[in-house]
Amino acid sequence: MTLAKALDADQRADALQQLGSGELDVLVVGGGIVGVGAALDAVTRGLKVGLVEQRDLASGTSSRSSKLVHGGLRYLEMFDFALVKEALEERGLLLTRLAPHLVRPVPFLYPLEHAWERPYVGAGVALYDTMAMTGKYDMGVPKHKHVFRKQLARMAPDIRTDDLHGAIRYYDCQVDDARLVMTIARTAANNGAHVATRTKVTGFLREGDRVVGVRARDLEGQRDLEIRARVVINAAGVWTDEVQDLVGGEAQLDVDASKGIHVVVPKDRIRSECGFITKTEKSVLFVIPWDQFWIIGTTDTAWDLDLAHPAASKTDIDYVLEHANRLLKDPLDHRDVVGVYAGLRPLLKPMRKEGDMGETTKLSREHTVANPVPGLVLVAGGKLTTYRVMARDAVDHAIRDFDATPASITDRVPLMGAWGHEARTNQRVALSRASGLEIGMIDHLLGRYGGLVDELLALIHRRPDLGEPLPGAEHYLRAEVLYAVTHEGARHLDDVLARRTRVSIETFDRGIAAARPAAELMAEALGWDEAQLTDEVDHYLRRVEAERQSQLMPTDQEADEARVRAPDIV
């Protein structure tokens, strides 16, 4: 297959040069799921497009979700049928057409505590499946099934069944959210978008009332640039209010940050063929299969502290473990926790008075597009699953005054790696024999790179040492670290251990043992000297220690104070 364009140091330098010269049609601010989706939508309409992100791709909310591509079963109870149907259609589209290499079906059990719940919940899940089957795209997952107590005991031996009246099994999907974001960004770049990370917007360029671009700073090169564009789309998520402050005037959107935390535990701590979902007094608890682990979450609490690094407190972790243990025969405790992560949901709400945090659990996830001043479009709200719809709506709004621009085609643009995925999956045995890698590792690579597995295997063919496991994180290959730098836009050790891979939440030491070996591989491609290599490792170790300390604190305030002691390296 044709080698795809890489996100590497040369691409970033070229993007910065292009951004600083001439005029773009559309500039997107924000490298989360909606931002990269907007960049892909705009560039595939034939527009000249740039994207800037102040940190790494998916460094905020878009790498810290529940990692589900789902319709949102609980929104049926809120009678938000349009949102659920839209999300289910997008789930089917991602699973069957756009990203079959990244999105995969996951079975869930909905335990029934009362006999009357079976017809009630059963009707809701049946409606859920019907909406998916009657949508515009293939459903892609099996239909639900009623499970009774004896069946439940066989399917999930570690779930307490004595007080249950069975369960209902249904399917949703999951995705590595950070990899999805990176893959969309790379797809946009391959279609001509200029993508530059570590580039912070510091102000807006104005001609009269109209925004005509931004002032930005290359945080690595320590230089300022002006980026001119016919229209700027701000997709900054929980930073939307800060961007509105840069514009000045009365804000049109009010975005609340709601903190959700997840814990990661080993797969052998819960024997079950399926994940499960149950309601809590404040939110929904998911126990989600995740390769060799379970992801358990989430919380839903207002957050008004550091937006870049929301901290999980001991109280948060206790809450998640307590609610999971209500379903388990053998309770979990803090010693079982491999990893913890916290993210912020950007939730829209009616304009509030300053200082009034309000409630977040009742806010809608529907998105809104606003136009506070000519030349600037804001998009906020929504959820991971419906990123493509949000991006399409934002671009539609941004170019409504452009002449004869084609409509969105992103429902027909497979993401990089989708092409060739099915064929390479059928060839997995042959790939294993040719590469010398075990079948399980080939499956691992196919689930992360799809048809782009050829690029990984070519690296290993040229350098057999890259086919060895990464010390300290043996479920990843050394090649994956190098590839993250040479093809996936990783610039710092954090980028690789926290987002391109999930070493930071999939090892008991949070990636400490893997930090030096990974940094040494990165240094080859990025030209780090020994001092910079050591600085990268030291920064990562400080980050891990700050996160560990924050997770011992009883309150958000104390957890935040502990976490911010390890700021970003750039």
XYZ file of N, CA, C and O in Angstrom, residues 20 58 73 84 143 151 164 219 252 293 307 396 505 517-518 562:
64
model
N 1.887 30.741 8.882
C 2.322 32.114 9.008
C 2.415 32.878 7.703
O 2.801 34.053 7.703
N -5.340 15.711 21.748
C -6.129 14.972 22.753
C -5.556 15.099 24.162
O -5.811 14.249 25.002
N -27.448 5.209 26.696
C -28.682 4.547 27.119
C -29.451 5.372 28.151
O -30.680 5.440 28.127
N -30.008 10.390 21.252
C -29.663 8.970 21.269
C -29.626 8.407 19.852
O -28.685 7.689 19.475
N -28.037 -7.741 18.738
C -29.175 -7.218 19.505
C -29.095 -7.679 20.958
O -28.373 -8.621 21.296
N -27.881 -17.959 34.291
C -27.034 -17.558 33.162
C -26.072 -16.453 33.587
O -24.902 -16.447 33.208
N -30.206 -10.295 42.810
C -30.529 -9.810 41.470
C -31.577 -10.690 40.805
O -31.697 -11.878 41.112
N 5.383 27.326 21.102
C 5.926 27.155 22.447
C 7.260 26.425 22.455
O 8.016 26.526 23.422
N -21.228 34.446 24.611
C -22.451 33.839 24.074
C -22.676 32.424 24.574
O -23.790 31.923 24.558
N -7.335 -5.245 31.192
C -7.776 -4.477 32.351
C -9.288 -4.245 32.312
O -9.959 -4.582 31.352
N -7.680 23.633 34.675
C -8.341 22.942 33.560
C -7.418 21.975 32.842
O -7.871 20.988 32.261
N -20.281 24.077 8.677
C -21.435 24.626 7.951
C -21.690 26.076 8.361
O -21.943 26.950 7.519
N -1.456 4.414 32.512
C -2.571 3.886 33.310
C -2.661 2.362 33.244
O -3.571 1.774 33.823
N 13.693 3.908 28.858
C 13.794 3.233 27.558
C 12.997 3.930 26.456
O 13.456 4.026 25.318
N 11.807 4.429 26.786
C 11.001 5.129 25.785
C 11.665 6.439 25.373
O 11.716 6.783 24.183
N -1.718 19.518 44.859
C -0.668 18.515 44.704
C -0.332 18.292 43.231
O 0.843 18.177 42.859
